Amino acid sequence: MSIGPDLQKKLQAYTVPSRAVDLIRSSKIVFLVGITAAGKDTVIGQLLKSGDYHYIVSHTTRLPRYNQSVLEQDGLDYHFVDEAKMAELLDNQELIEAKIVHENIYGTSISEIQEAHDRSEIAISEVDVQGAAEFRAVSATVLPIFMLPPSFPVWQERLVKRYGGNVDLADLHLRMKTAKSELQDALEKDYFEFVINIDLAETIKTVDAIAHGSLSSKKNDKARAVAEQLMADIEAYCQNNA
């Protein structure tokens, strides 16, 4: 996909509307961050069952894809829009942020956070490190939780499962490079909570506790060691499969 130059200019010039700043600072917002197939979607799905959370449905210009053999649904997984609609949202300042990821545009609408705020729920979604940084620049109360697979081999197994056994090599290499960059960026920031997703039930309990402010894992040396090892393994894979 080639994003038009006019739309690229809108994205580069876009700033967070003032009404969105006030909303973010008065809302409880938790983001699950992490490399592809770290288990973010599964954890979010389980947390939503508690009734304490509101899922932030992002807008994107990419097409729906299969996730564990199930096709994504408009309005549930994402608001799938074309470039013209994305440009309209930017012009009307209906988005908090918007950016290009893997040659597609993703954005978070103000209305999604407003709905969570009005219901006194924790707004939760999956974002990349760039999205987390943008929200943290607005308010230090925004809580990013970086999820990690326990090891490189386990991560590879999850990737294959996620894409139904049909992993495009070019896409895989792109995601490898992105994962390495995200890991490095997260390790350099002091606001990320790190959680290793080994046992799903325990992971859900840990994330829920962090989201409610009853637990912090920022000084989790084991998780940081896992992140550093993943970076090294990804780099070795990319070198061996260049």
Short mmCIF file of C-alpha atoms in Angstrom, two decimals:
data_model
loop_
_atom_site.label_atom_id
_atom_site.label_comp_id
_atom_site.label_asym_id
_atom_site.label_seq_id
_atom_site.Cartn_x
_atom_site.Cartn_y
_atom_site.Cartn_z
CA MET A 1 0.00 0.00 0.00
CA SER A 2 1.26 3.47 -0.88
CA ILE A 3 -0.08 6.26 1.31
CA GLY A 4 -0.76 9.45 -0.62
CA PRO A 5 1.49 12.49 0.01
CA ASP A 6 -1.42 14.69 1.18
CA LEU A 7 -2.43 12.16 3.81
CA GLN A 8 1.17 11.77 4.92
CA LYS A 9 1.35 15.53 5.47
CA LYS A 10 -1.84 15.43 7.58
CA LEU A 11 -0.34 12.68 9.72
CA GLN A 12 2.94 14.54 10.20
CA ALA A 13 1.18 17.77 11.15
CA TYR A 14 -1.42 16.21 13.46
CA THR A 15 -1.32 17.14 17.15
CA VAL A 16 -3.43 15.94 20.07
CA PRO A 17 -6.57 18.13 20.36
CA SER A 18 -6.82 20.00 23.69
CA ARG A 19 -10.11 18.33 24.57
CA ALA A 20 -8.40 14.97 24.19
CA VAL A 21 -5.58 16.01 26.54
CA ASP A 22 -8.03 16.77 29.34
CA LEU A 23 -9.86 13.51 28.72
CA ILE A 24 -6.71 11.39 28.83
CA ARG A 25 -5.52 12.98 32.07
CA SER A 26 -8.83 12.26 33.76
CA SER A 27 -9.17 8.67 32.51
CA LYS A 28 -7.60 5.34 33.47
CA ILE A 29 -5.82 4.01 30.40
CA VAL A 30 -3.80 0.78 30.12
CA PHE A 31 -1.99 -0.34 27.00
CA LEU A 32 -0.62 -3.78 26.30
CA VAL A 33 2.52 -3.40 24.25
CA GLY A 34 4.78 -6.10 22.86
CA ILE A 35 5.98 -7.99 19.86
CA THR A 36 3.54 -9.78 17.56
CA ALA A 37 2.02 -12.94 19.06
CA ALA A 38 3.09 -12.14 22.64
CA GLY A 39 -0.49 -12.87 23.74
CA LYS A 40 -1.83 -9.33 24.05
CA ASP A 41 -5.17 -9.99 22.34
CA THR A 42 -5.86 -13.10 24.42
CA VAL A 43 -5.15 -11.31 27.70
CA ILE A 44 -7.30 -8.35 26.74
CA GLY A 45 -10.16 -10.68 25.77
CA GLN A 46 -10.11 -12.31 29.20
CA LEU A 47 -9.85 -9.01 31.09
CA LEU A 48 -12.88 -7.63 29.25
CA LYS A 49 -15.01 -10.39 30.75
CA SER A 50 -14.58 -8.84 34.21
CA GLY A 51 -16.63 -5.77 33.30
CA ASP A 52 -13.91 -3.42 34.60
CA TYR A 53 -12.49 -2.66 31.18
CA HIS A 54 -13.50 -0.97 27.93
CA TYR A 55 -11.71 -2.10 24.78
CA ILE A 56 -10.44 0.76 22.62
CA VAL A 57 -11.34 -0.18 19.05
CA SER A 58 -8.76 1.53 16.85
CA HIS A 59 -9.20 2.74 13.29
CA THR A 60 -7.00 1.33 10.54
CA THR A 61 -6.65 1.52 6.79
CA ARG A 62 -5.47 -2.06 6.46
CA LEU A 63 -7.76 -4.89 5.41
CA PRO A 64 -9.13 -7.46 7.90
CA ARG A 65 -6.91 -10.49 8.34
CA TYR A 66 -7.17 -13.90 9.93
CA ASN A 67 -6.15 -14.21 13.57
CA GLN A 68 -5.93 -17.85 14.68
CA SER A 69 -8.01 -18.78 11.61
CA VAL A 70 -10.78 -16.27 12.46
CA LEU A 71 -11.34 -13.25 10.21
CA GLU A 72 -11.31 -9.92 12.05
CA GLN A 73 -14.63 -8.06 12.30
CA ASP A 74 -15.29 -4.40 11.61
CA GLY A 75 -16.23 -2.49 14.75
CA LEU A 76 -15.10 -5.31 17.00
CA ASP A 77 -11.42 -5.83 16.25
CA TYR A 78 -10.86 -2.57 14.36
CA HIS A 79 -12.81 0.14 12.59
CA PHE A 80 -11.66 -0.65 9.06
CA VAL A 81 -11.67 2.55 6.97
CA ASP A 82 -10.21 3.76 3.71
CA GLU A 83 -7.73 6.61 3.35
CA ALA A 84 -10.48 9.12 2.58
CA LYS A 85 -12.24 8.37 5.87
CA MET A 86 -8.97 8.51 7.80
CA ALA A 87 -8.24 11.91 6.28
CA GLU A 88 -11.72 13.08 7.34
CA LEU A 89 -11.12 11.96 10.93
CA LEU A 90 -7.85 13.89 10.97
CA ASP A 91 -9.43 17.01 9.50
CA ASN A 92 -12.22 16.94 12.10
CA GLN A 93 -9.76 16.31 14.96
CA GLU A 94 -11.60 13.19 16.01
CA LEU A 95 -8.43 11.24 16.71
CA ILE A 96 -6.04 11.34 19.63
CA GLU A 97 -3.17 10.04 17.53
CA ALA A 98 -2.55 8.41 14.18
CA LYS A 99 0.53 6.88 12.63
CA ILE A 100 1.85 4.58 9.91
CA VAL A 101 2.66 1.00 10.95
CA HIS A 102 3.69 -1.66 8.43
CA GLU A 103 2.60 0.66 5.57
CA ASN A 104 -0.91 1.12 7.00
CA ILE A 105 -2.43 3.87 9.14
CA TYR A 106 -3.68 3.26 12.67
CA GLY A 107 -5.44 5.77 14.90
CA THR A 108 -7.19 6.06 18.26
CA SER A 109 -10.45 8.02 18.39
CA ILE A 110 -11.39 10.40 21.18
CA SER A 111 -14.86 8.83 21.39
CA GLU A 112 -13.43 5.46 22.48
CA ILE A 113 -11.69 6.98 25.52
CA GLN A 114 -14.75 9.11 26.27
CA GLU A 115 -16.95 6.03 26.43
CA ALA A 116 -14.63 4.34 28.94
CA HIS A 117 -14.43 7.52 31.00
CA ASP A 118 -18.20 7.90 31.14
CA ARG A 119 -18.58 4.32 32.34
CA SER A 120 -15.76 4.60 34.92
CA GLU A 121 -13.98 1.70 33.21
CA ILE A 122 -10.31 1.14 32.45
CA ALA A 123 -9.69 1.87 28.78
CA ILE A 124 -7.49 -0.89 27.40
CA SER A 125 -6.02 -1.73 24.03
CA GLU A 126 -2.95 -2.94 22.22
CA VAL A 127 -0.50 -0.35 20.89
CA ASP A 128 3.11 -0.27 19.75
CA VAL A 129 5.90 1.50 21.62
CA GLN A 130 5.40 4.63 19.52
CA GLY A 131 1.73 4.82 20.49
CA ALA A 132 2.58 4.29 24.15
CA ALA A 133 5.13 7.09 23.98
CA GLU A 134 2.61 9.47 22.42
CA PHE A 135 0.07 8.85 25.18
CA ARG A 136 2.72 9.09 27.91
CA ALA A 137 3.76 12.46 26.51
CA VAL A 138 0.22 13.64 27.22
CA SER A 139 -0.12 12.10 30.67
CA ALA A 140 2.16 10.14 33.01
CA THR A 141 -0.92 8.32 34.32
CA VAL A 142 -1.15 6.24 31.14
CA LEU A 143 0.13 2.75 31.95
CA PRO A 144 1.96 0.71 29.26
CA ILE A 145 2.54 -2.99 29.99
CA PHE A 146 5.08 -4.71 27.73
CA MET A 147 4.28 -8.39 27.27
CA LEU A 148 6.98 -10.90 26.45
CA PRO A 149 6.97 -14.50 25.23
CA PRO A 150 9.20 -16.67 27.47
CA SER A 151 11.68 -17.45 24.70
CA PHE A 152 12.45 -17.08 21.00
CA PRO A 153 11.41 -20.69 20.10
CA VAL A 154 8.08 -20.30 21.92
CA TRP A 155 7.52 -17.01 20.11
CA GLN A 156 8.13 -18.68 16.75
CA GLU A 157 5.56 -21.39 17.57
CA ARG A 158 2.99 -18.75 18.49
CA LEU A 159 3.65 -16.81 15.29
CA VAL A 160 3.01 -19.88 13.15
CA LYS A 161 -0.18 -20.65 15.09
CA ARG A 162 -1.43 -17.09 14.83
CA TYR A 163 -1.16 -17.07 11.06
CA GLY A 164 -2.66 -20.50 10.62
CA GLY A 165 0.62 -22.11 9.63
CA ASN A 166 0.96 -19.84 6.57
CA VAL A 167 3.62 -17.31 7.50
CA ASP A 168 4.87 -15.11 4.68
CA LEU A 169 8.67 -14.96 4.94
CA ALA A 170 8.89 -11.33 3.84
CA ASP A 171 6.28 -10.36 6.42
CA LEU A 172 8.06 -12.45 9.06
CA HIS A 173 11.36 -10.68 8.45
CA LEU A 174 9.63 -7.30 8.70
CA ARG A 175 8.07 -8.28 12.01
CA MET A 176 11.42 -9.53 13.28
CA LYS A 177 13.02 -6.15 12.64
CA THR A 178 10.05 -4.37 14.20
CA ALA A 179 10.17 -6.62 17.27
CA LYS A 180 13.85 -5.93 17.81
CA SER A 181 13.26 -2.19 17.58
CA GLU A 182 10.30 -2.35 19.99
CA LEU A 183 12.24 -4.38 22.54
CA GLN A 184 15.17 -1.98 22.43
CA ASP A 185 12.91 1.05 22.75
CA ALA A 186 10.96 -0.41 25.68
CA LEU A 187 14.13 -1.33 27.57
CA GLU A 188 15.34 2.25 27.25
CA LYS A 189 12.15 3.69 28.80
CA ASP A 190 11.49 3.79 32.54
CA TYR A 191 7.69 3.68 32.39
CA PHE A 192 7.10 0.18 31.00
CA GLU A 193 5.85 -2.65 33.14
CA PHE A 194 7.24 -5.98 31.86
CA VAL A 195 5.27 -9.22 32.05
CA ILE A 196 6.44 -12.61 30.75
CA ASN A 197 3.52 -14.53 29.29
CA ILE A 198 4.27 -18.12 30.32
CA ASP A 199 1.05 -19.29 31.96
CA LEU A 200 -2.02 -17.48 30.61
CA ALA A 201 -4.01 -17.55 33.87
CA GLU A 202 -1.11 -16.10 35.85
CA THR A 203 -0.41 -13.53 33.15
CA ILE A 204 -4.01 -12.30 33.29
CA LYS A 205 -3.86 -11.98 37.09
CA THR A 206 -0.60 -10.07 36.90
CA VAL A 207 -1.79 -7.65 34.22
CA ASP A 208 -5.07 -7.07 36.07
CA ALA A 209 -3.21 -6.32 39.31
CA ILE A 210 -0.89 -3.87 37.56
CA ALA A 211 -3.83 -2.19 35.82
CA HIS A 212 -5.60 -1.69 39.16
CA GLY A 213 -2.46 -0.33 40.80
CA SER A 214 -1.93 -3.15 43.28
CA LEU A 215 1.27 -4.49 41.70
CA SER A 216 4.30 -3.17 39.87
CA SER A 217 6.89 -5.15 37.96
CA LYS A 218 9.07 -2.30 36.70
CA LYS A 219 12.11 -3.73 38.45
CA ASN A 220 11.51 -7.24 37.13
CA ASP A 221 15.09 -8.20 36.29
CA LYS A 222 14.00 -11.60 34.95
CA ALA A 223 11.67 -10.00 32.42
CA ARG A 224 14.34 -7.56 31.29
CA ALA A 225 16.75 -10.46 30.83
CA VAL A 226 14.17 -12.27 28.68
CA ALA A 227 13.71 -9.11 26.59
CA GLU A 228 17.45 -8.74 26.08
CA GLN A 229 17.80 -12.40 25.08
CA LEU A 230 14.95 -12.06 22.60
CA MET A 231 16.73 -9.11 21.02
CA ALA A 232 19.89 -11.16 20.63
CA ASP A 233 18.01 -14.15 19.18
CA ILE A 234 16.13 -11.97 16.71
CA GLU A 235 19.34 -10.32 15.56
CA ALA A 236 20.96 -13.73 15.06
CA TYR A 237 17.93 -14.95 13.09
CA CYS A 238 17.96 -11.90 10.82
CA GLN A 239 21.68 -12.30 10.15
CA ASN A 240 21.33 -15.98 9.37
CA ASN A 241 18.32 -15.44 7.08
CA ALA A 242 19.33 -12.24 5.34
#
